[in-house]
Amino acid sequence: MKRYYSTFIIAVFCFLCVATYSIADDRIPVYAVGIPLADHYAGIIAYEKYRHQMKTASFHLKLLPGPELVRAYFFSEPDVDMAFNVCPMVMDMFSKKPIFRWISLIHRDGNALAINKHLYEQIDLPIDKRSRLPDERIANAIKTYRKRTGEPVRIGIPSLLATHTTVLYAYLKKHDITFGFRKSENVDVVLDIVKPPDSPVYLKKQNARSRHAAFEQSLPWPEVAETKRTGYISWYSKDILHHEQGHVECVIIARNESIETKHEALQEVIKYIHISGRDIETARRKGGPALEEIVIMIRKHIPAHSREAIIQTLRSDLNAINYAHLNVDDNAKSSFRRIMAIALEAGFIEKEIDIEQLVDDSFNTEITDQGE
């Protein structure tokens, strides 16, 4: 009798496993690619916390080291439905191959300039990070170093087509600082392409060579550098491209084909990304266990983001990045246009694009504009 009972239990268990697999298999796969940045934390939380609650979509997320790889992967892999990438790169992608639409934001604000110890020693940087503003101190230190040594200050950036580089250009232009891409040029600043995860090591190497250097990257990499004492945050992008609700930086794009054939599944993923953004905003205000839960989920995907760097990045009193107001609305489009104008002036993009042709606002939700 026991043998038959055991066989019955095993059979039921196998049936449940097959049934569960069948249910999951019936969902429509939605593949997204992003970068290991605080910019994309809402995507990680949606994957970790809500993917099993999705009824229509089977959500998959892949993180790649930098924006150029996200671009290449999105264009070369036909199974990829969505990508999280920076504004100027999306503009350039659309001008060359308009096979996608902008369907959501994934965050607002979120990058910073981190300086190495040699620059740090030349300025009086406030201890309170809320007081670290894009004033003339960094500009004066760059000019002084250039005059004294004849050498340019080196600044690492993720890409010429990153919002970060547009932010940096706006600061350099305001303070009459010239930039280029080779040491042989007669410029105050040389820009180096550095993958975001490599940026703290980039500063460490510049320190070892006694060079004055910095990097402009997404959070939390500037916080990682500061917690490891290889660099110091000097200012945040929110104080340069100041915009109501925060400036646009990374957006979510989706293939036209995916929008046409997987609209309901994409809509469900966007809904849960917006819910996840609200969850992050709630957790950063509450702190304690709610914030620790967010930290654990993030570090599961990006262990290089230390607990302290994540917590510093999500400080509600600093508000250097936020995950609210993620709809593609007039506010978002006005910020996008401003970034496009600056990027075009700097020569980072070749031409303007028609934003109305890029936008698909059918994925907007009420969730992202709601409070706790």
mmCIF file of C-alpha atoms in Angstrom:
data_model
loop_
_atom_site.group_PDB
_atom_site.id
_atom_site.type_symbol
_atom_site.label_atom_id
_atom_site.label_comp_id
_atom_site.label_asym_id
_atom_site.label_seq_id
_atom_site.Cartn_x
_atom_site.Cartn_y
_atom_site.Cartn_z
ATOM 1 C CA MET A 1 0.000 0.000 0.000
ATOM 2 C CA LYS A 2 2.849 2.393 0.900
ATOM 3 C CA ARG A 3 4.448 1.691 -2.452
ATOM 4 C CA TYR A 4 1.256 2.663 -4.341
ATOM 5 C CA TYR A 5 0.843 5.770 -2.170
ATOM 6 C CA SER A 6 4.415 6.852 -2.943
ATOM 7 C CA THR A 7 3.866 6.248 -6.638
ATOM 8 C CA PHE A 8 0.702 8.349 -6.507
ATOM 9 C CA ILE A 9 2.533 11.242 -4.792
ATOM 10 C CA ILE A 10 5.344 11.135 -7.371
ATOM 11 C CA ALA A 11 2.814 11.111 -10.206
ATOM 12 C CA VAL A 12 0.989 14.137 -8.765
ATOM 13 C CA PHE A 13 4.289 15.968 -8.304
ATOM 14 C CA CYS A 14 5.314 15.254 -11.897
ATOM 15 C CA PHE A 15 1.921 16.412 -13.152
ATOM 16 C CA LEU A 16 2.230 19.679 -11.250
ATOM 17 C CA CYS A 17 5.738 20.241 -12.608
ATOM 18 C CA VAL A 18 4.589 19.625 -16.179
ATOM 19 C CA ALA A 19 1.522 21.830 -15.669
ATOM 20 C CA THR A 20 3.648 24.645 -14.233
ATOM 21 C CA TYR A 21 6.086 24.371 -17.118
ATOM 22 C CA SER A 22 3.233 24.415 -19.613
ATOM 23 C CA ILE A 23 1.752 27.552 -18.077
ATOM 24 C CA ALA A 24 5.108 29.316 -18.151
ATOM 25 C CA ASP A 25 5.737 28.094 -21.691
ATOM 26 C CA ASP A 26 2.439 29.595 -22.845
ATOM 27 C CA ARG A 27 3.601 33.079 -21.946
ATOM 28 C CA ILE A 28 5.139 35.276 -24.607
ATOM 29 C CA PRO A 29 8.912 35.727 -24.205
ATOM 30 C CA VAL A 30 10.091 39.320 -23.865
ATOM 31 C CA TYR A 31 13.868 39.775 -23.991
ATOM 32 C CA ALA A 32 15.453 43.009 -22.749
ATOM 33 C CA VAL A 33 19.085 44.151 -22.670
ATOM 34 C CA GLY A 34 20.602 46.812 -20.440
ATOM 35 C CA ILE A 35 23.767 47.844 -18.614
ATOM 36 C CA PRO A 36 24.838 47.169 -14.991
ATOM 37 C CA LEU A 37 23.953 50.672 -13.764
ATOM 38 C CA ALA A 38 21.680 52.260 -11.180
ATOM 39 C CA ASP A 39 19.848 53.566 -14.273
ATOM 40 C CA HIS A 40 18.426 50.106 -14.834
ATOM 41 C CA TYR A 41 17.612 49.053 -11.265
ATOM 42 C CA ALA A 42 13.863 49.170 -12.006
ATOM 43 C CA GLY A 43 14.384 46.535 -14.710
ATOM 44 C CA ILE A 44 16.242 44.316 -12.257
ATOM 45 C CA ILE A 45 13.541 44.686 -9.592
ATOM 46 C CA ALA A 46 10.828 43.918 -12.165
ATOM 47 C CA TYR A 47 12.703 40.756 -13.113
ATOM 48 C CA GLU A 48 13.453 39.614 -9.560
ATOM 49 C CA LYS A 49 10.198 40.570 -7.866
ATOM 50 C CA TYR A 50 7.509 40.355 -10.516
ATOM 51 C CA ARG A 51 8.474 38.109 -13.422
ATOM 52 C CA HIS A 52 6.597 35.144 -11.915
ATOM 53 C CA GLN A 53 3.479 37.291 -11.472
ATOM 54 C CA MET A 54 3.368 38.190 -15.138
ATOM 55 C CA LYS A 55 0.519 36.375 -16.862
ATOM 56 C CA THR A 56 1.212 37.282 -20.489
ATOM 57 C CA ALA A 57 4.972 37.919 -20.625
ATOM 58 C CA SER A 58 7.907 35.684 -19.811
ATOM 59 C CA PHE A 59 10.449 38.387 -18.971
ATOM 60 C CA HIS A 60 14.175 37.867 -19.582
ATOM 61 C CA LEU A 61 16.922 40.397 -18.806
ATOM 62 C CA LYS A 62 20.544 40.470 -19.968
ATOM 63 C CA LEU A 63 23.075 43.037 -18.753
ATOM 64 C CA LEU A 64 25.973 44.061 -21.009
ATOM 65 C CA PRO A 65 29.081 46.097 -20.064
ATOM 66 C CA GLY A 66 28.369 49.291 -22.040
ATOM 67 C CA PRO A 67 25.956 51.241 -24.281
ATOM 68 C CA GLU A 68 27.756 50.377 -27.533
ATOM 69 C CA LEU A 69 27.310 46.681 -26.808
ATOM 70 C CA VAL A 70 23.619 47.217 -26.042
ATOM 71 C CA ARG A 71 23.275 48.962 -29.397
ATOM 72 C CA ALA A 72 25.074 46.174 -31.270
ATOM 73 C CA TYR A 73 23.164 43.436 -29.464
ATOM 74 C CA PHE A 74 19.798 45.093 -30.089
ATOM 75 C CA PHE A 75 20.458 45.425 -33.815
ATOM 76 C CA SER A 76 22.116 42.029 -34.327
ATOM 77 C CA GLU A 77 19.972 39.711 -32.204
ATOM 78 C CA PRO A 78 16.448 39.388 -33.665
ATOM 79 C CA ASP A 79 15.095 37.825 -30.455
ATOM 80 C CA VAL A 80 15.768 41.006 -28.441
ATOM 81 C CA ASP A 81 12.519 42.937 -28.013
ATOM 82 C CA MET A 82 13.582 45.821 -25.754
ATOM 83 C CA ALA A 83 16.710 47.748 -24.835
ATOM 84 C CA PHE A 84 17.564 50.277 -22.132
ATOM 85 C CA ASN A 85 19.988 52.823 -23.577
ATOM 86 C CA VAL A 86 21.151 56.440 -23.372
ATOM 87 C CA CYS A 87 19.364 59.265 -25.215
ATOM 88 C CA PRO A 88 21.945 60.452 -27.787
ATOM 89 C CA MET A 89 22.726 56.869 -28.773
ATOM 90 C CA VAL A 90 19.012 56.195 -29.260
ATOM 91 C CA MET A 91 18.854 59.340 -31.439
ATOM 92 C CA ASP A 92 21.769 58.100 -33.547
ATOM 93 C CA MET A 93 20.319 54.584 -33.753
ATOM 94 C CA PHE A 94 16.960 55.930 -34.919
ATOM 95 C CA SER A 95 18.502 58.197 -37.556
ATOM 96 C CA LYS A 96 20.359 55.227 -39.043
ATOM 97 C CA LYS A 97 17.899 52.363 -38.528
ATOM 98 C CA PRO A 98 14.392 53.387 -37.377
ATOM 99 C CA ILE A 99 13.126 49.898 -36.576
ATOM 100 C CA PHE A 100 12.050 50.715 -33.015
ATOM 101 C CA ARG A 101 10.096 53.163 -30.880
ATOM 102 C CA TRP A 102 10.677 54.897 -27.545
ATOM 103 C CA ILE A 103 8.073 53.391 -25.196
ATOM 104 C CA SER A 104 9.131 54.443 -21.666
ATOM 105 C CA LEU A 105 11.791 55.982 -19.472
ATOM 106 C CA ILE A 106 13.531 53.728 -16.976
ATOM 107 C CA HIS A 107 14.843 56.487 -14.664
ATOM 108 C CA ARG A 108 15.610 60.229 -14.474
ATOM 109 C CA ASP A 109 18.894 62.005 -13.659
ATOM 110 C CA GLY A 110 21.590 59.621 -12.422
ATOM 111 C CA ASN A 111 25.149 60.421 -13.530
ATOM 112 C CA ALA A 112 28.003 62.242 -11.830
ATOM 113 C CA LEU A 113 31.583 63.427 -12.259
ATOM 114 C CA ALA A 114 34.092 61.616 -10.054
ATOM 115 C CA ILE A 115 37.581 63.123 -9.754
ATOM 116 C CA ASN A 116 40.797 61.374 -8.736
ATOM 117 C CA LYS A 117 42.910 62.241 -5.691
ATOM 118 C CA HIS A 118 45.215 64.601 -7.608
ATOM 119 C CA LEU A 119 42.318 66.818 -8.674
ATOM 120 C CA TYR A 120 40.726 66.420 -5.249
ATOM 121 C CA GLU A 121 43.823 67.826 -3.578
ATOM 122 C CA GLN A 122 43.510 71.005 -5.681
ATOM 123 C CA ILE A 123 39.978 71.938 -4.598
ATOM 124 C CA ASP A 124 37.988 72.430 -1.430
ATOM 125 C CA LEU A 125 35.314 69.754 -1.896
ATOM 126 C CA PRO A 126 32.432 69.913 0.637
ATOM 127 C CA ILE A 127 32.007 66.880 2.884
ATOM 128 C CA ASP A 128 28.240 67.022 2.441
ATOM 129 C CA LYS A 129 27.513 65.663 -1.041
ATOM 130 C CA ARG A 130 24.374 67.777 -1.250
ATOM 131 C CA SER A 131 26.673 70.806 -1.468
ATOM 132 C CA ARG A 132 28.832 69.448 -4.278
ATOM 133 C CA LEU A 133 27.656 71.610 -7.128
ATOM 134 C CA PRO A 134 28.972 72.223 -10.680
ATOM 135 C CA ASP A 135 30.621 75.532 -9.844
ATOM 136 C CA GLU A 136 33.943 76.858 -11.121
ATOM 137 C CA ARG A 137 36.190 74.836 -8.785
ATOM 138 C CA ILE A 138 36.718 71.837 -11.081
ATOM 139 C CA ALA A 139 37.075 74.123 -14.109
ATOM 140 C CA ASN A 140 39.731 76.218 -12.355
ATOM 141 C CA ALA A 141 41.652 73.095 -11.303
ATOM 142 C CA ILE A 142 41.623 71.819 -14.908
ATOM 143 C CA LYS A 143 42.913 75.143 -16.239
ATOM 144 C CA THR A 144 45.588 75.399 -13.544
ATOM 145 C CA TYR A 145 46.875 71.886 -14.284
ATOM 146 C CA ARG A 146 46.949 72.595 -18.015
ATOM 147 C CA LYS A 147 48.845 75.856 -17.510
ATOM 148 C CA ARG A 148 51.324 74.350 -15.055
ATOM 149 C CA THR A 149 52.134 71.108 -16.895
ATOM 150 C CA GLY A 150 51.004 71.630 -20.474
ATOM 151 C CA GLU A 151 49.105 68.345 -20.106
ATOM 152 C CA PRO A 152 45.338 67.880 -20.497
ATOM 153 C CA VAL A 153 43.192 66.395 -17.777
ATOM 154 C CA ARG A 154 41.863 62.976 -18.817
ATOM 155 C CA ILE A 155 38.156 62.248 -18.325
ATOM 156 C CA GLY A 156 36.600 58.834 -18.896
ATOM 157 C CA ILE A 157 33.164 58.633 -20.524
ATOM 158 C CA PRO A 158 31.040 55.605 -21.512
ATOM 159 C CA SER A 159 30.503 56.796 -25.105
ATOM 160 C CA LEU A 160 30.409 59.947 -27.185
ATOM 161 C CA LEU A 161 26.724 59.142 -27.618
ATOM 162 C CA ALA A 162 26.005 58.976 -23.890
ATOM 163 C CA THR A 163 23.849 61.515 -22.084
ATOM 164 C CA HIS A 164 26.775 61.715 -19.645
ATOM 165 C CA THR A 165 29.023 63.204 -22.341
ATOM 166 C CA THR A 166 26.352 65.760 -23.206
ATOM 167 C CA VAL A 167 26.193 66.741 -19.523
ATOM 168 C CA LEU A 168 29.985 67.043 -19.392
ATOM 169 C CA TYR A 169 30.036 69.132 -22.577
ATOM 170 C CA ALA A 170 27.489 71.547 -21.077
ATOM 171 C CA TYR A 171 29.760 72.068 -18.062
ATOM 172 C CA LEU A 172 32.983 72.413 -20.097
ATOM 173 C CA LYS A 173 31.378 74.891 -22.493
ATOM 174 C CA LYS A 174 30.055 77.042 -19.646
ATOM 175 C CA HIS A 175 33.581 77.374 -18.255
ATOM 176 C CA ASP A 176 35.373 77.794 -21.626
ATOM 177 C CA ILE A 177 37.234 74.486 -21.388
ATOM 178 C CA THR A 178 38.312 72.830 -24.637
ATOM 179 C CA PHE A 179 38.228 69.069 -25.167
ATOM 180 C CA GLY A 180 39.463 66.515 -27.684
ATOM 181 C CA PHE A 181 40.244 62.841 -28.060
ATOM 182 C CA ARG A 182 44.035 62.717 -28.392
ATOM 183 C CA LYS A 183 46.808 63.946 -26.138
ATOM 184 C CA SER A 184 48.473 65.585 -29.141
ATOM 185 C CA GLU A 185 45.567 68.016 -29.515
ATOM 186 C CA ASN A 186 45.893 71.469 -27.984
ATOM 187 C CA VAL A 187 43.028 70.991 -25.513
ATOM 188 C CA ASP A 188 42.348 71.242 -21.788
ATOM 189 C CA VAL A 189 40.608 67.858 -21.536
ATOM 190 C CA VAL A 190 41.087 64.566 -23.371
ATOM 191 C CA LEU A 191 38.094 62.221 -23.376
ATOM 192 C CA ASP A 192 38.723 58.474 -23.001
ATOM 193 C CA ILE A 193 36.075 55.831 -23.741
ATOM 194 C CA VAL A 194 35.768 53.695 -20.598
ATOM 195 C CA LYS A 195 33.173 50.993 -19.965
ATOM 196 C CA PRO A 196 31.162 51.940 -16.858
ATOM 197 C CA PRO A 197 32.301 48.931 -14.760
ATOM 198 C CA ASP A 198 35.949 49.788 -15.532
ATOM 199 C CA SER A 199 35.711 53.422 -14.425
ATOM 200 C CA PRO A 200 36.901 53.025 -10.774
ATOM 201 C CA VAL A 201 39.962 51.099 -12.042
ATOM 202 C CA TYR A 202 40.500 53.822 -14.661
ATOM 203 C CA LEU A 203 40.874 56.399 -11.867
ATOM 204 C CA LYS A 204 43.150 54.082 -9.910
ATOM 205 C CA LYS A 205 45.472 53.783 -12.915
ATOM 206 C CA GLN A 206 45.499 57.555 -13.457
ATOM 207 C CA ASN A 207 46.319 58.014 -9.765
ATOM 208 C CA ALA A 208 49.292 55.658 -10.133
ATOM 209 C CA ARG A 209 50.567 57.715 -13.071
ATOM 210 C CA SER A 210 50.192 60.986 -11.122
ATOM 211 C CA ARG A 211 47.758 62.327 -13.718
ATOM 212 C CA HIS A 212 44.868 64.640 -12.989
ATOM 213 C CA ALA A 213 41.823 62.684 -14.133
ATOM 214 C CA ALA A 214 38.092 62.140 -13.683
ATOM 215 C CA PHE A 215 35.218 60.142 -15.092
ATOM 216 C CA GLU A 216 31.625 60.989 -15.966
ATOM 217 C CA GLN A 217 29.541 57.853 -15.469
ATOM 218 C CA SER A 218 26.199 56.621 -14.227
ATOM 219 C CA LEU A 219 25.637 55.944 -10.583
ATOM 220 C CA PRO A 220 26.628 53.990 -8.608
ATOM 221 C CA TRP A 221 30.094 53.847 -10.221
ATOM 222 C CA PRO A 222 31.036 57.300 -8.855
ATOM 223 C CA GLU A 223 29.844 56.101 -5.435
ATOM 224 C CA VAL A 224 31.864 52.890 -5.833
ATOM 225 C CA ALA A 225 34.956 55.011 -6.510
ATOM 226 C CA GLU A 226 34.276 57.187 -3.467
ATOM 227 C CA THR A 227 33.629 54.275 -1.105
ATOM 228 C CA LYS A 228 36.896 52.672 -2.302
ATOM 229 C CA ARG A 229 38.729 56.040 -2.009
ATOM 230 C CA THR A 230 39.900 55.916 -5.615
ATOM 231 C CA GLY A 231 37.777 58.948 -6.475
ATOM 232 C CA TYR A 232 35.447 61.647 -5.155
ATOM 233 C CA ILE A 233 32.110 62.824 -6.512
ATOM 234 C CA SER A 234 32.323 66.490 -7.440
ATOM 235 C CA TRP A 235 28.826 67.089 -8.835
ATOM 236 C CA TYR A 236 25.687 65.385 -10.154
ATOM 237 C CA SER A 237 24.046 65.700 -13.558
ATOM 238 C CA LYS A 238 20.757 66.838 -11.980
ATOM 239 C CA ASP A 239 22.442 70.165 -11.172
ATOM 240 C CA ILE A 240 23.619 70.732 -14.748
ATOM 241 C CA LEU A 241 20.686 69.549 -16.849
ATOM 242 C CA HIS A 242 18.185 70.621 -14.224
ATOM 243 C CA HIS A 243 14.707 69.654 -15.365
ATOM 244 C CA GLU A 244 11.332 69.382 -13.706
ATOM 245 C CA GLN A 245 10.988 65.800 -12.409
ATOM 246 C CA GLY A 246 14.602 65.144 -13.460
ATOM 247 C CA HIS A 247 16.312 65.050 -16.845
ATOM 248 C CA VAL A 248 15.895 62.115 -19.212
ATOM 249 C CA GLU A 249 18.953 59.883 -19.504
ATOM 250 C CA CYS A 250 18.194 56.229 -20.348
ATOM 251 C CA VAL A 251 15.042 55.252 -22.202
ATOM 252 C CA ILE A 252 13.364 51.987 -23.106
ATOM 253 C CA ILE A 253 13.063 51.225 -26.801
ATOM 254 C CA ALA A 254 11.201 48.322 -28.410
ATOM 255 C CA ARG A 255 11.342 46.876 -31.902
ATOM 256 C CA ASN A 256 8.434 47.786 -34.172
ATOM 257 C CA GLU A 257 7.889 44.097 -34.856
ATOM 258 C CA SER A 258 7.704 43.337 -31.128
ATOM 259 C CA ILE A 259 5.266 46.206 -30.582
ATOM 260 C CA GLU A 260 3.063 44.819 -33.337
ATOM 261 C CA THR A 261 3.178 41.147 -32.330
ATOM 262 C CA LYS A 262 3.785 41.321 -28.550
ATOM 263 C CA HIS A 263 2.050 44.531 -27.489
ATOM 264 C CA GLU A 264 0.179 43.022 -24.534
ATOM 265 C CA ALA A 265 3.293 41.273 -23.229
ATOM 266 C CA LEU A 266 5.416 44.414 -23.622
ATOM 267 C CA GLN A 267 2.721 46.438 -21.872
ATOM 268 C CA GLU A 268 2.819 44.033 -18.936
ATOM 269 C CA VAL A 269 6.605 44.298 -18.629
ATOM 270 C CA ILE A 270 6.450 48.106 -18.747
ATOM 271 C CA LYS A 271 3.702 48.080 -16.112
ATOM 272 C CA TYR A 272 5.872 46.084 -13.739
ATOM 273 C CA ILE A 273 8.948 48.239 -14.463
ATOM 274 C CA HIS A 274 6.849 51.255 -13.456
ATOM 275 C CA ILE A 275 5.674 49.400 -10.338
ATOM 276 C CA SER A 276 9.295 48.529 -9.572
ATOM 277 C CA GLY A 277 10.296 52.167 -9.938
ATOM 278 C CA ARG A 278 7.615 53.061 -7.412
ATOM 279 C CA ASP A 279 8.888 50.274 -5.140
ATOM 280 C CA ILE A 280 12.408 51.724 -5.240
ATOM 281 C CA GLU A 281 11.102 55.212 -4.466
ATOM 282 C CA THR A 282 9.125 53.838 -1.500
ATOM 283 C CA ALA A 283 12.078 51.801 -0.207
ATOM 284 C CA ARG A 284 14.525 54.710 -0.369
ATOM 285 C CA ARG A 285 12.144 56.825 1.725
ATOM 286 C CA LYS A 286 11.478 54.091 4.272
ATOM 287 C CA GLY A 287 14.986 52.689 4.514
ATOM 288 C CA GLY A 288 15.490 49.661 6.763
ATOM 289 C CA PRO A 289 14.263 46.236 5.568
ATOM 290 C CA ALA A 290 12.489 47.674 2.516
ATOM 291 C CA LEU A 291 15.734 49.185 1.215
ATOM 292 C CA GLU A 292 17.779 46.111 2.163
ATOM 293 C CA GLU A 293 15.442 43.966 0.057
ATOM 294 C CA ILE A 294 16.125 46.204 -2.948
ATOM 295 C CA VAL A 295 19.881 46.050 -2.305
ATOM 296 C CA ILE A 296 19.854 42.231 -2.160
ATOM 297 C CA MET A 297 17.993 41.954 -5.481
ATOM 298 C CA ILE A 298 20.371 44.392 -7.187
ATOM 299 C CA ARG A 299 23.526 42.724 -5.883
ATOM 300 C CA LYS A 300 22.287 39.356 -7.114
ATOM 301 C CA HIS A 301 22.740 40.712 -10.649
ATOM 302 C CA ILE A 302 25.537 43.243 -10.059
ATOM 303 C CA PRO A 303 27.754 42.144 -7.148
ATOM 304 C CA ALA A 304 30.291 44.841 -8.086
ATOM 305 C CA HIS A 305 27.759 47.390 -6.772
ATOM 306 C CA SER A 306 28.559 47.353 -3.072
ATOM 307 C CA ARG A 307 25.804 47.691 -0.512
ATOM 308 C CA GLU A 308 27.139 51.075 0.637
ATOM 309 C CA ALA A 309 27.406 52.421 -2.939
ATOM 310 C CA ILE A 310 23.805 51.399 -3.688
ATOM 311 C CA ILE A 311 22.504 52.971 -0.474
ATOM 312 C CA GLN A 312 24.417 56.196 -1.154
ATOM 313 C CA THR A 313 23.090 56.244 -4.724
ATOM 314 C CA LEU A 314 19.496 55.870 -3.510
ATOM 315 C CA ARG A 315 19.700 58.501 -0.755
ATOM 316 C CA SER A 316 16.363 60.309 -0.780
ATOM 317 C CA ASP A 317 17.868 63.507 0.674
ATOM 318 C CA LEU A 318 20.375 63.675 -2.188
ATOM 319 C CA ASN A 319 17.900 62.602 -4.902
ATOM 320 C CA ALA A 320 20.653 62.178 -7.480
ATOM 321 C CA ILE A 321 18.535 59.665 -9.416
ATOM 322 C CA ASN A 322 14.831 58.882 -9.405
ATOM 323 C CA TYR A 323 12.468 56.261 -10.807
ATOM 324 C CA ALA A 324 9.209 58.213 -10.970
ATOM 325 C CA HIS A 325 7.408 59.828 -13.933
ATOM 326 C CA LEU A 326 8.566 57.251 -16.471
ATOM 327 C CA ASN A 327 5.882 57.916 -19.080
ATOM 328 C CA VAL A 328 6.753 59.268 -22.515
ATOM 329 C CA ASP A 329 4.890 62.554 -22.073
ATOM 330 C CA ASP A 330 5.456 66.230 -22.900
ATOM 331 C CA ASN A 331 7.775 66.628 -19.903
ATOM 332 C CA ALA A 332 9.975 63.738 -21.014
ATOM 333 C CA LYS A 333 9.993 64.906 -24.629
ATOM 334 C CA SER A 334 11.058 68.437 -23.653
ATOM 335 C CA SER A 335 14.058 67.050 -21.741
ATOM 336 C CA PHE A 336 14.872 64.756 -24.673
ATOM 337 C CA ARG A 337 14.792 67.745 -27.057
ATOM 338 C CA ARG A 338 17.143 69.743 -24.839
ATOM 339 C CA ILE A 339 19.637 66.882 -24.747
ATOM 340 C CA MET A 340 19.361 66.505 -28.524
ATOM 341 C CA ALA A 341 20.107 70.203 -29.040
ATOM 342 C CA ILE A 342 23.210 70.067 -26.832
ATOM 343 C CA ALA A 343 24.451 66.804 -28.388
ATOM 344 C CA LEU A 344 23.995 68.255 -31.875
ATOM 345 C CA GLU A 345 25.861 71.447 -30.946
ATOM 346 C CA ALA A 346 28.723 69.378 -29.529
ATOM 347 C CA GLY A 347 28.891 67.250 -32.680
ATOM 348 C CA PHE A 348 28.057 64.014 -30.856
ATOM 349 C CA ILE A 349 25.077 63.340 -33.132
ATOM 350 C CA GLU A 350 24.936 64.155 -36.843
ATOM 351 C CA LYS A 351 21.372 65.417 -37.122
ATOM 352 C CA GLU A 352 18.128 65.935 -35.286
ATOM 353 C CA ILE A 353 15.429 63.296 -35.362
ATOM 354 C CA ASP A 354 11.658 63.690 -35.348
ATOM 355 C CA ILE A 355 10.778 62.811 -31.759
ATOM 356 C CA GLU A 356 7.114 62.343 -32.616
ATOM 357 C CA GLN A 357 8.112 59.636 -35.088
ATOM 358 C CA LEU A 358 10.221 57.976 -32.388
ATOM 359 C CA VAL A 359 7.602 58.010 -29.625
ATOM 360 C CA ASP A 360 4.955 55.394 -28.899
ATOM 361 C CA ASP A 361 3.002 56.561 -25.850
ATOM 362 C CA SER A 362 0.572 53.635 -25.850
ATOM 363 C CA PHE A 363 2.618 52.056 -23.053
ATOM 364 C CA ASN A 364 2.101 54.956 -20.623
ATOM 365 C CA THR A 365 0.642 54.000 -17.232
ATOM 366 C CA GLU A 366 -0.911 55.825 -14.299
ATOM 367 C CA ILE A 367 1.261 53.822 -11.905
ATOM 368 C CA THR A 368 4.477 55.763 -12.422
ATOM 369 C CA ASP A 369 2.952 59.110 -11.424
ATOM 370 C CA GLN A 370 1.315 57.750 -8.280
ATOM 371 C CA GLY A 371 2.762 58.012 -4.796
ATOM 372 C CA GLU A 372 3.379 55.215 -2.336
#
